[in-house]
């Protein structure tokens, strides 16, 4: 299966204490769009940017999301919550499958320093498989300002990057440019979901694997339901963006490495993309 339906929830939310409202909005989404398979929240949608809400995971909030995922039969990506672990606080997103199981958690690798003070850095990228569909990567907000994070996930096979964010500042248009660039450079979908209302400025975006804007939200609350085509990702990676550049293959085949690279230049997934050659007519 190459098609997969995702709903990003750009919700008008108060600063904190939003669990009941978010659960209601997820139910509304599943009712209005019964074909949706995954629901993605914005960064810190439930608890807001208040580190005093941090609790160990699993938590009652995560458990409530898991119960709802099982009830509705959908994937839920929590946006993120503040997690307390071994004396540190992390900005952590949970990925919950339709059976209500937490399949992975991701700790934001690049907290928004100096503003996100007191939040520790995660140490590992996050990729996970949706069985029968494909591989997804997960990053949070400021992570996208460091292109190494997206390239590392893609080098592990990610075809879709889920990107919950919480931006209420004047650099939102810069993030749009980076989202489009990340999608084009890595020939992947980018699902960039921002909050709205008191929390953030909205303007979420869904970007296709050729850097094209599938959907651009405005500032008000919006349920962004789209069907993505992972077959398009695979075709674009095979034949090139618009039949032109094949950046993943060129990255793989280059005979050099930059000093800052912390990942192997020849990750196994990149070897699966086939030779770097001119597309053939009818191929």
Short mmCIF file of N, CA and C in Angstrom, two decimals, residues 125-244:
data_model
loop_
_atom_site.label_atom_id
_atom_site.label_comp_id
_atom_site.label_asym_id
_atom_site.label_seq_id
_atom_site.Cartn_x
_atom_site.Cartn_y
_atom_site.Cartn_z
N UNK A 125 17.95 10.03 16.84
CA UNK A 125 16.88 10.28 15.89
C UNK A 125 15.77 9.25 16.08
N UNK A 126 14.64 9.50 15.43
CA UNK A 126 13.49 8.60 15.57
C UNK A 126 12.97 8.22 14.19
N UNK A 127 12.99 6.94 13.88
CA UNK A 127 12.29 6.41 12.71
C UNK A 127 11.46 5.22 13.17
N UNK A 128 10.32 5.03 12.54
CA UNK A 128 9.46 3.89 12.88
C UNK A 128 8.70 3.46 11.64
N UNK A 129 8.26 2.23 11.63
CA UNK A 129 7.56 1.67 10.48
C UNK A 129 6.06 1.64 10.72
N UNK A 130 5.30 2.04 9.71
CA UNK A 130 3.87 1.79 9.67
C UNK A 130 3.71 0.54 8.81
N UNK A 131 3.35 -0.59 9.41
CA UNK A 131 3.35 -1.86 8.66
C UNK A 131 2.53 -1.79 7.38
N UNK A 132 3.13 -2.29 6.31
CA UNK A 132 2.46 -2.31 5.02
C UNK A 132 2.42 -0.98 4.31
N UNK A 133 2.99 0.07 4.92
CA UNK A 133 2.95 1.41 4.32
C UNK A 133 4.35 1.92 4.04
N UNK A 134 5.15 2.12 5.08
CA UNK A 134 6.49 2.65 4.88
C UNK A 134 7.10 3.12 6.19
N UNK A 135 8.21 3.80 6.07
CA UNK A 135 8.96 4.25 7.23
C UNK A 135 8.80 5.76 7.41
N UNK A 136 8.57 6.14 8.67
CA UNK A 136 8.33 7.54 9.02
C UNK A 136 9.44 8.01 9.96
N UNK A 137 9.78 9.30 9.87
CA UNK A 137 10.69 9.92 10.82
C UNK A 137 9.93 10.97 11.61
N UNK A 138 10.47 11.30 12.77
CA UNK A 138 9.81 12.27 13.67
C UNK A 138 10.85 13.24 14.21
N UNK A 139 10.59 14.53 14.01
CA UNK A 139 11.42 15.57 14.62
C UNK A 139 10.48 16.61 15.22
N UNK A 140 11.01 17.49 16.04
CA UNK A 140 10.19 18.47 16.75
C UNK A 140 10.76 19.87 16.54
N UNK A 141 9.96 20.74 15.97
CA UNK A 141 10.18 22.18 15.89
C UNK A 141 11.62 22.55 15.52
N UNK A 142 12.42 23.01 16.48
CA UNK A 142 13.74 23.57 16.20
C UNK A 142 14.70 22.55 15.60
N UNK A 143 14.39 21.27 15.72
CA UNK A 143 15.22 20.24 15.09
C UNK A 143 15.42 20.52 13.60
N UNK A 144 14.39 21.06 12.94
CA UNK A 144 14.48 21.26 11.49
C UNK A 144 15.52 22.28 11.11
N UNK A 145 15.90 23.14 12.04
CA UNK A 145 16.94 24.12 11.74
C UNK A 145 18.32 23.46 11.60
N UNK A 146 18.39 22.20 11.87
CA UNK A 146 19.65 21.44 11.78
C UNK A 146 19.42 20.33 10.75
N UNK A 147 19.78 20.57 9.49
CA UNK A 147 19.42 19.65 8.41
C UNK A 147 19.98 18.25 8.57
N UNK A 148 21.01 18.12 9.42
CA UNK A 148 21.56 16.79 9.67
C UNK A 148 20.51 15.84 10.25
N UNK A 149 19.55 16.38 11.01
CA UNK A 149 18.55 15.51 11.63
C UNK A 149 17.67 14.87 10.57
N UNK A 150 17.21 15.67 9.61
CA UNK A 150 16.36 15.11 8.55
C UNK A 150 17.14 14.14 7.68
N UNK A 151 18.35 14.51 7.30
CA UNK A 151 19.15 13.63 6.44
C UNK A 151 19.46 12.31 7.15
N UNK A 152 19.69 12.35 8.45
CA UNK A 152 19.95 11.11 9.19
C UNK A 152 18.73 10.20 9.18
N UNK A 153 17.53 10.77 9.38
CA UNK A 153 16.32 9.95 9.35
C UNK A 153 16.09 9.36 7.95
N UNK A 154 16.28 10.17 6.93
CA UNK A 154 16.09 9.71 5.56
C UNK A 154 17.10 8.63 5.21
N UNK A 155 18.32 8.76 5.70
CA UNK A 155 19.34 7.75 5.44
C UNK A 155 19.02 6.42 6.10
N UNK A 156 18.10 6.45 7.08
CA UNK A 156 17.60 5.21 7.69
C UNK A 156 16.29 4.76 7.04
N UNK A 157 15.92 5.41 5.93
CA UNK A 157 14.79 4.94 5.16
C UNK A 157 13.51 5.75 5.31
N UNK A 158 13.51 6.82 6.08
CA UNK A 158 12.28 7.60 6.28
C UNK A 158 11.81 8.20 4.96
N UNK A 159 10.53 8.02 4.69
CA UNK A 159 9.90 8.57 3.49
C UNK A 159 8.96 9.73 3.81
N UNK A 160 8.60 9.84 5.08
CA UNK A 160 7.72 10.90 5.58
C UNK A 160 8.34 11.44 6.86
N UNK A 161 8.46 12.76 6.98
CA UNK A 161 8.94 13.37 8.21
C UNK A 161 7.76 14.06 8.88
N UNK A 162 7.40 13.58 10.06
CA UNK A 162 6.37 14.23 10.88
C UNK A 162 7.06 15.29 11.72
N UNK A 163 6.52 16.50 11.71
CA UNK A 163 7.23 17.62 12.35
C UNK A 163 6.27 18.49 13.15
N UNK A 164 5.90 18.08 14.36
CA UNK A 164 5.12 18.96 15.24
C UNK A 164 5.95 20.18 15.63
N UNK A 165 5.33 21.34 15.64
CA UNK A 165 6.06 22.55 15.99
C UNK A 165 5.17 23.47 16.84
N UNK A 166 5.81 24.43 17.48
CA UNK A 166 5.09 25.42 18.29
C UNK A 166 5.79 26.75 18.06
N UNK A 167 5.31 27.48 17.06
CA UNK A 167 5.97 28.72 16.66
C UNK A 167 4.99 29.88 16.75
N UNK A 168 5.34 30.85 17.57
CA UNK A 168 4.52 32.06 17.71
C UNK A 168 5.38 33.29 17.47
N UNK A 169 6.39 33.13 16.62
CA UNK A 169 7.37 34.20 16.40
C UNK A 169 7.46 34.55 14.92
N UNK A 170 8.18 35.63 14.63
CA UNK A 170 8.22 36.19 13.28
C UNK A 170 8.98 35.33 12.28
N UNK A 171 9.62 34.26 12.74
CA UNK A 171 10.42 33.43 11.83
C UNK A 171 9.60 32.28 11.23
N UNK A 172 8.27 32.33 11.33
CA UNK A 172 7.47 31.24 10.78
C UNK A 172 7.68 31.09 9.28
N UNK A 173 7.80 32.21 8.55
CA UNK A 173 8.00 32.10 7.11
C UNK A 173 9.36 31.48 6.78
N UNK A 174 10.35 31.67 7.65
CA UNK A 174 11.64 31.03 7.45
C UNK A 174 11.50 29.52 7.61
N UNK A 175 10.69 29.10 8.59
CA UNK A 175 10.44 27.67 8.77
C UNK A 175 9.76 27.07 7.54
N UNK A 176 8.88 27.83 6.90
CA UNK A 176 8.26 27.35 5.67
C UNK A 176 9.32 27.05 4.61
N UNK A 177 10.26 27.97 4.47
CA UNK A 177 11.33 27.76 3.49
C UNK A 177 12.14 26.51 3.83
N UNK A 178 12.41 26.31 5.11
CA UNK A 178 13.20 25.14 5.51
C UNK A 178 12.41 23.85 5.30
N UNK A 179 11.10 23.88 5.55
CA UNK A 179 10.29 22.68 5.34
C UNK A 179 10.30 22.28 3.87
N UNK A 180 10.14 23.25 2.99
CA UNK A 180 10.17 22.95 1.55
C UNK A 180 11.55 22.46 1.12
N UNK A 181 12.59 23.10 1.65
CA UNK A 181 13.94 22.68 1.30
C UNK A 181 14.21 21.25 1.79
N UNK A 182 13.80 20.94 3.02
CA UNK A 182 14.01 19.60 3.57
C UNK A 182 13.32 18.56 2.72
N UNK A 183 12.09 18.84 2.28
CA UNK A 183 11.36 17.89 1.45
C UNK A 183 12.07 17.67 0.11
N UNK A 184 12.49 18.75 -0.54
CA UNK A 184 13.14 18.64 -1.84
C UNK A 184 14.51 17.99 -1.74
N UNK A 185 15.31 18.39 -0.75
CA UNK A 185 16.65 17.85 -0.61
C UNK A 185 16.64 16.36 -0.29
N UNK A 186 15.60 15.92 0.40
CA UNK A 186 15.53 14.53 0.84
C UNK A 186 14.45 13.74 0.14
N UNK A 187 13.74 14.37 -0.78
CA UNK A 187 12.72 13.71 -1.60
C UNK A 187 11.76 12.94 -0.71
N UNK A 188 11.12 13.67 0.21
CA UNK A 188 10.21 13.06 1.17
C UNK A 188 9.05 14.02 1.44
N UNK A 189 8.00 13.50 2.06
CA UNK A 189 6.94 14.36 2.57
C UNK A 189 7.38 14.97 3.89
N UNK A 190 6.99 16.20 4.13
CA UNK A 190 7.17 16.86 5.42
C UNK A 190 5.79 17.30 5.90
N UNK A 191 5.40 16.78 7.06
CA UNK A 191 4.11 17.11 7.67
C UNK A 191 4.39 18.05 8.83
N UNK A 192 4.28 19.35 8.58
CA UNK A 192 4.71 20.39 9.51
C UNK A 192 3.46 20.99 10.17
N UNK A 193 3.21 20.63 11.44
CA UNK A 193 1.96 20.99 12.10
C UNK A 193 2.24 21.92 13.28
N UNK A 194 1.72 23.13 13.17
CA UNK A 194 1.89 24.15 14.21
C UNK A 194 0.59 24.29 15.02
N UNK A 195 0.70 24.84 16.22
CA UNK A 195 -0.47 25.16 17.01
C UNK A 195 -1.09 26.48 16.57
N UNK A 196 -2.20 26.85 17.19
CA UNK A 196 -2.87 28.11 16.89
C UNK A 196 -3.38 28.71 18.20
N UNK A 197 -4.19 29.77 18.09
CA UNK A 197 -4.76 30.39 19.28
C UNK A 197 -3.71 31.08 20.13
N UNK A 198 -3.82 30.90 21.44
CA UNK A 198 -2.85 31.51 22.35
C UNK A 198 -1.46 30.91 22.20
N UNK A 199 -1.39 29.67 21.74
CA UNK A 199 -0.10 28.97 21.72
C UNK A 199 0.81 29.39 20.58
N UNK A 200 0.25 29.54 19.36
CA UNK A 200 1.13 29.68 18.20
C UNK A 200 0.40 30.35 17.04
N UNK A 201 1.15 30.55 15.93
CA UNK A 201 0.67 31.33 14.79
C UNK A 201 0.02 30.49 13.70
N UNK A 202 -0.08 29.18 13.87
CA UNK A 202 -0.67 28.37 12.81
C UNK A 202 0.21 28.29 11.59
N UNK A 203 -0.40 28.41 10.39
CA UNK A 203 0.34 28.35 9.13
C UNK A 203 1.08 27.03 8.96
N UNK A 204 0.41 25.93 9.34
CA UNK A 204 0.98 24.61 9.11
C UNK A 204 1.11 24.35 7.62
N UNK A 205 1.99 23.41 7.26
CA UNK A 205 2.19 23.09 5.84
C UNK A 205 2.39 21.60 5.65
N UNK A 206 1.87 21.09 4.53
CA UNK A 206 2.18 19.74 4.06
C UNK A 206 2.97 19.90 2.78
N UNK A 207 4.16 19.34 2.74
CA UNK A 207 5.06 19.50 1.60
C UNK A 207 5.28 18.14 0.95
N UNK A 208 5.23 18.11 -0.39
CA UNK A 208 5.46 16.88 -1.13
C UNK A 208 6.93 16.66 -1.42
N UNK A 209 7.26 15.47 -1.96
CA UNK A 209 8.67 15.07 -2.13
C UNK A 209 9.41 15.81 -3.23
N UNK A 210 8.74 16.72 -3.93
CA UNK A 210 9.44 17.56 -4.89
C UNK A 210 9.43 19.03 -4.44
N UNK A 211 9.20 19.23 -3.13
CA UNK A 211 9.21 20.57 -2.58
C UNK A 211 7.93 21.33 -2.83
N UNK A 212 6.91 20.64 -3.33
CA UNK A 212 5.64 21.28 -3.66
C UNK A 212 4.76 21.42 -2.42
N UNK A 213 3.98 22.47 -2.35
CA UNK A 213 3.08 22.70 -1.22
C UNK A 213 1.77 21.96 -1.49
N UNK A 214 1.54 20.90 -0.74
CA UNK A 214 0.29 20.14 -0.85
C UNK A 214 -0.84 20.92 -0.19
N UNK A 215 -0.55 21.52 0.96
CA UNK A 215 -1.55 22.33 1.65
C UNK A 215 -0.84 23.34 2.55
N UNK A 216 -1.34 24.57 2.54
CA UNK A 216 -0.84 25.63 3.42
C UNK A 216 -2.01 26.17 4.22
N UNK A 217 -1.96 25.96 5.52
CA UNK A 217 -3.03 26.46 6.39
C UNK A 217 -2.84 27.94 6.68
N UNK A 218 -3.91 28.57 7.14
CA UNK A 218 -3.81 29.95 7.60
C UNK A 218 -3.64 29.94 9.13
N UNK A 219 -4.00 31.02 9.79
CA UNK A 219 -3.69 31.11 11.22
C UNK A 219 -4.77 30.53 12.12
N UNK A 220 -5.98 30.40 11.62
CA UNK A 220 -7.08 29.92 12.44
C UNK A 220 -7.00 28.40 12.62
N UNK A 221 -7.82 27.89 13.55
CA UNK A 221 -7.87 26.45 13.76
C UNK A 221 -8.25 25.74 12.46
N UNK A 222 -7.60 24.60 12.22
CA UNK A 222 -7.88 23.86 11.01
C UNK A 222 -7.52 22.38 11.21
N UNK A 223 -8.37 21.52 10.73
CA UNK A 223 -8.05 20.10 10.63
C UNK A 223 -7.57 19.86 9.21
N UNK A 224 -6.31 19.46 9.08
CA UNK A 224 -5.68 19.32 7.77
C UNK A 224 -5.61 17.83 7.44
N UNK A 225 -6.57 17.36 6.66
CA UNK A 225 -6.65 15.93 6.32
C UNK A 225 -6.19 15.74 4.88
N UNK A 226 -5.15 14.96 4.70
CA UNK A 226 -4.58 14.73 3.37
C UNK A 226 -4.27 13.24 3.20
N UNK A 227 -4.28 12.81 1.96
CA UNK A 227 -3.79 11.47 1.63
C UNK A 227 -2.47 11.64 0.90
N UNK A 228 -1.43 11.05 1.45
CA UNK A 228 -0.12 11.12 0.81
C UNK A 228 0.15 9.84 0.04
N UNK A 229 1.05 9.90 -0.91
CA UNK A 229 1.37 8.77 -1.78
C UNK A 229 2.85 8.44 -1.65
N UNK A 230 3.15 7.40 -0.90
CA UNK A 230 4.56 7.03 -0.72
C UNK A 230 5.17 6.47 -2.00
N UNK A 231 4.30 6.02 -2.91
CA UNK A 231 4.81 5.61 -4.22
C UNK A 231 5.45 6.77 -4.95
N UNK A 232 4.93 7.96 -4.71
CA UNK A 232 5.52 9.15 -5.32
C UNK A 232 6.91 9.43 -4.76
N UNK A 233 7.09 9.20 -3.46
CA UNK A 233 8.42 9.35 -2.86
C UNK A 233 9.40 8.40 -3.55
N UNK A 234 9.00 7.15 -3.68
CA UNK A 234 9.89 6.13 -4.24
C UNK A 234 10.22 6.43 -5.70
N UNK A 235 9.21 6.88 -6.44
CA UNK A 235 9.43 7.22 -7.85
C UNK A 235 10.36 8.43 -7.98
N UNK A 236 10.16 9.42 -7.14
CA UNK A 236 11.00 10.62 -7.20
C UNK A 236 12.44 10.29 -6.83
N UNK A 237 12.61 9.43 -5.83
CA UNK A 237 13.97 9.05 -5.44
C UNK A 237 14.65 8.21 -6.52
N UNK A 238 13.86 7.45 -7.26
CA UNK A 238 14.41 6.61 -8.32
C UNK A 238 14.81 7.44 -9.54
N UNK A 239 13.92 8.34 -9.97
CA UNK A 239 14.11 9.03 -11.25
C UNK A 239 14.58 10.47 -11.11
N UNK A 240 14.49 11.03 -9.90
CA UNK A 240 14.94 12.40 -9.70
C UNK A 240 13.78 13.36 -9.52
N UNK A 241 14.05 14.46 -8.84
CA UNK A 241 13.06 15.50 -8.61
C UNK A 241 12.72 16.16 -9.94
N UNK A 242 11.45 16.01 -10.38
CA UNK A 242 11.00 16.48 -11.69
C UNK A 242 11.82 15.84 -12.81
N UNK A 243 12.31 14.62 -12.57
CA UNK A 243 13.14 13.94 -13.56
C UNK A 243 14.54 14.50 -13.67
N UNK A 244 14.93 15.31 -12.68
CA UNK A 244 16.22 15.99 -12.74
C UNK A 244 17.15 15.49 -11.63
#
